[in-house]
mmCIF file of C-alpha atoms in Angstrom:
data_model
loop_
_atom_site.group_PDB
_atom_site.id
_atom_site.type_symbol
_atom_site.label_atom_id
_atom_site.label_comp_id
_atom_site.label_asym_id
_atom_site.label_seq_id
_atom_site.Cartn_x
_atom_site.Cartn_y
_atom_site.Cartn_z
ATOM 1 C CA MET A 1203 16.765 11.862 -9.525
ATOM 2 C CA ARG A 1204 13.791 12.077 -11.890
ATOM 3 C CA ALA A 1205 14.406 8.546 -13.140
ATOM 4 C CA LEU A 1206 14.534 7.215 -9.560
ATOM 5 C CA MET A 1207 11.249 8.960 -8.799
ATOM 6 C CA ILE A 1208 9.550 7.430 -11.829
ATOM 7 C CA VAL A 1209 10.859 3.949 -10.975
ATOM 8 C CA CYS A 1210 9.604 4.305 -7.387
ATOM 9 C CA GLN A 1211 6.243 5.670 -8.560
ATOM 10 C CA MET A 1212 5.739 2.758 -10.933
ATOM 11 C CA ALA A 1213 6.920 0.158 -8.409
ATOM 12 C CA ALA A 1214 4.541 1.492 -5.751
ATOM 13 C CA ALA A 1215 1.631 1.905 -8.167
ATOM 14 C CA LEU A 1216 1.980 -1.532 -9.731
ATOM 15 C CA GLY A 1217 2.427 -3.129 -6.310
ATOM 16 C CA LEU A 1218 -0.766 -1.524 -5.045
ATOM 17 C CA LEU A 1219 -2.737 -2.476 -8.139
ATOM 18 C CA ASN A 1220 -1.419 -6.036 -7.938
ATOM 19 C CA VAL A 1221 -2.547 -6.457 -4.330
ATOM 20 C CA TRP A 1222 -5.909 -4.707 -4.635
ATOM 21 C CA LEU A 1223 -7.015 -5.809 -8.105
ATOM 22 C CA LEU A 1224 -5.309 -9.153 -8.755
ATOM 23 C CA ARG A 1225 -4.587 -10.688 -5.335
ATOM 24 C CA ARG A 1226 -7.399 -9.317 -3.213
ATOM 25 C CA ASN A 1227 -9.130 -12.682 -2.911
ATOM 26 C CA ARG A 1228 -6.020 -14.856 -3.018
ATOM 27 C CA SER A 1229 -4.039 -16.285 -0.158
ATOM 28 C CA THR A 1230 -0.505 -14.990 0.380
ATOM 29 C CA ALA A 1231 2.135 -15.568 3.035
ATOM 30 C CA PHE A 1232 1.816 -11.923 4.087
ATOM 31 C CA ARG A 1233 -1.853 -11.759 5.102
ATOM 32 C CA GLY A 1234 -2.478 -10.925 8.735
ATOM 33 C CA GLY A 1235 -3.182 -13.778 11.103
ATOM 34 C CA ASN A 1236 -4.429 -16.829 9.208
ATOM 35 C CA ALA A 1237 -6.480 -14.823 6.705
ATOM 36 C CA LYS A 1238 -6.794 -16.110 3.155
ATOM 37 C CA THR A 1239 -8.467 -13.049 1.577
ATOM 38 C CA MET A 1240 -8.372 -9.288 2.064
ATOM 39 C CA GLN A 1241 -11.828 -9.402 3.693
ATOM 40 C CA GLU A 1242 -10.633 -12.042 6.185
ATOM 41 C CA GLU A 1243 -7.472 -10.058 6.864
ATOM 42 C CA PHE A 1244 -9.385 -6.916 7.808
ATOM 43 C CA ALA A 1245 -11.659 -9.025 10.033
ATOM 44 C CA THR A 1246 -8.537 -10.453 11.705
ATOM 45 C CA TYR A 1247 -7.516 -6.887 12.550
ATOM 46 C CA GLY A 1248 -10.944 -6.223 14.042
ATOM 47 C CA LEU A 1249 -11.871 -3.730 11.323
ATOM 48 C CA PRO A 1250 -15.381 -3.450 9.863
ATOM 49 C CA SER A 1251 -15.906 -4.854 6.373
ATOM 50 C CA THR A 1252 -16.543 -1.358 5.011
ATOM 51 C CA MET A 1253 -12.877 -0.534 5.679
ATOM 52 C CA VAL A 1254 -11.839 -2.952 2.921
ATOM 53 C CA ALA A 1255 -13.677 -0.783 0.396
ATOM 54 C CA VAL A 1256 -12.388 2.475 1.901
ATOM 55 C CA VAL A 1257 -8.745 1.396 2.053
ATOM 56 C CA GLY A 1258 -8.938 -0.353 -1.317
ATOM 57 C CA THR A 1259 -10.404 2.734 -2.981
ATOM 58 C CA LEU A 1260 -7.736 4.944 -1.424
ATOM 59 C CA LYS A 1261 -4.917 2.635 -2.499
ATOM 60 C CA ILE A 1262 -6.191 2.335 -6.071
ATOM 61 C CA ALA A 1263 -6.563 6.135 -6.216
ATOM 62 C CA ILE A 1264 -3.002 6.491 -4.904
ATOM 63 C CA ALA A 1265 -1.753 4.099 -7.582
ATOM 64 C CA ILE A 1266 -3.495 6.073 -10.304
ATOM 65 C CA ALA A 1267 -2.157 9.365 -8.916
ATOM 66 C CA LEU A 1268 1.393 7.976 -8.867
ATOM 67 C CA ILE A 1269 1.101 6.856 -12.493
ATOM 68 C CA VAL A 1270 -0.426 10.155 -13.630
ATOM 69 C CA GLY A 1271 2.217 11.870 -11.488
ATOM 70 C CA VAL A 1272 4.795 11.020 -14.147
ATOM 71 C CA TRP A 1273 3.130 13.777 -16.227
ATOM 72 C CA ILE A 1274 1.635 15.832 -13.380
ATOM 73 C CA PRO A 1275 4.295 15.778 -10.637
ATOM 74 C CA SER A 1276 2.159 17.773 -8.185
ATOM 75 C CA LEU A 1277 0.102 14.598 -7.594
ATOM 76 C CA VAL A 1278 3.051 12.632 -6.212
ATOM 77 C CA LEU A 1279 3.484 14.321 -2.817
ATOM 78 C CA PRO A 1280 -0.132 13.981 -1.600
ATOM 79 C CA ALA A 1281 -0.392 10.425 -2.947
ATOM 80 C CA ALA A 1282 2.899 9.345 -1.364
ATOM 81 C CA ALA A 1283 2.095 11.069 1.936
ATOM 82 C CA LEU A 1284 -1.275 9.293 2.138
ATOM 83 C CA LEU A 1285 0.443 6.024 1.280
ATOM 84 C CA CYS A 1286 2.848 6.577 4.203
ATOM 85 C CA VAL A 1287 -0.105 7.039 6.553
ATOM 86 C CA LEU A 1288 -1.783 3.876 5.270
ATOM 87 C CA MET A 1289 1.431 1.862 5.555
ATOM 88 C CA PHE A 1290 1.952 2.985 9.153
ATOM 89 C CA GLY A 1291 -1.622 1.812 9.742
ATOM 90 C CA ALA A 1292 -0.850 -1.540 8.107
ATOM 91 C CA LEU A 1293 2.205 -1.977 10.325
ATOM 92 C CA ALA A 1294 0.127 -1.117 13.391
ATOM 93 C CA MET A 1295 -2.464 -3.750 12.418
ATOM 94 C CA HIS A 1296 0.218 -6.424 11.976
ATOM 95 C CA ALA A 1297 1.619 -5.506 15.396
ATOM 96 C CA ARG A 1298 -1.874 -5.530 16.902
ATOM 97 C CA VAL A 1299 -2.383 -9.183 15.996
ATOM 98 C CA ARG A 1300 1.250 -10.053 16.796
ATOM 99 C CA ASP A 1301 2.098 -11.208 13.301
ATOM 100 C CA PRO A 1302 5.665 -12.385 12.721
ATOM 101 C CA LEU A 1303 7.893 -9.647 11.278
ATOM 102 C CA MET A 1304 7.959 -11.354 7.869
ATOM 103 C CA LYS A 1305 4.253 -10.616 7.336
ATOM 104 C CA SER A 1306 4.984 -6.889 7.681
ATOM 105 C CA MET A 1307 7.720 -6.793 5.033
ATOM 106 C CA PRO A 1308 5.478 -5.726 2.107
ATOM 107 C CA ALA A 1309 4.190 -2.800 4.190
ATOM 108 C CA VAL A 1310 7.758 -1.886 5.171
ATOM 109 C CA GLY A 1311 8.852 -1.990 1.533
ATOM 110 C CA MET A 1312 5.914 0.133 0.418
ATOM 111 C CA LEU A 1313 6.590 2.576 3.268
ATOM 112 C CA VAL A 1314 10.206 2.924 2.104
ATOM 113 C CA LEU A 1315 9.068 3.578 -1.476
ATOM 114 C CA ALA A 1316 6.520 6.114 -0.288
ATOM 115 C CA GLY A 1317 9.145 7.816 1.891
ATOM 116 C CA ILE A 1318 11.509 8.112 -1.069
ATOM 117 C CA LEU A 1319 8.678 9.634 -3.095
ATOM 118 C CA VAL A 1320 7.805 12.142 -0.356
ATOM 119 C CA ALA A 1321 11.454 13.174 -0.014
ATOM 120 C CA GLY A 1322 11.888 13.460 -3.774
ATOM 121 C CA ALA A 1323 8.699 15.462 -4.200
ATOM 122 C CA LEU A 1324 9.747 17.876 -1.444
ATOM 123 C CA ARG A 1325 13.117 18.407 -3.142
ATOM 124 C CA ALA A 1326 11.560 19.097 -6.546
#
């Protein structure tokens, strides 16, 4: 079980860091609406530009907590729980703009990882 937790922590953390540090200003098939960058995507959802910084900071902090959580397991539950909340928000935003289901798949995958981490942390 511990190995599964570490794999899920690393997958979630690296995924978050990839999106928020490497792909933030790059076009992907999963951006909401016709957005090409993270800033455009949040605008598509009708969110203020300050939310990009807030959500980005939270997601990078979650990623760091999940990595450090390998050595300090008490960090995993709050980080994974917050990630669940953010992923439900992401799914709601995709639904709000009537994106095709395919655009929501990264959020679904991250929600599944976060759910596994919450369940594993509660069992520990």
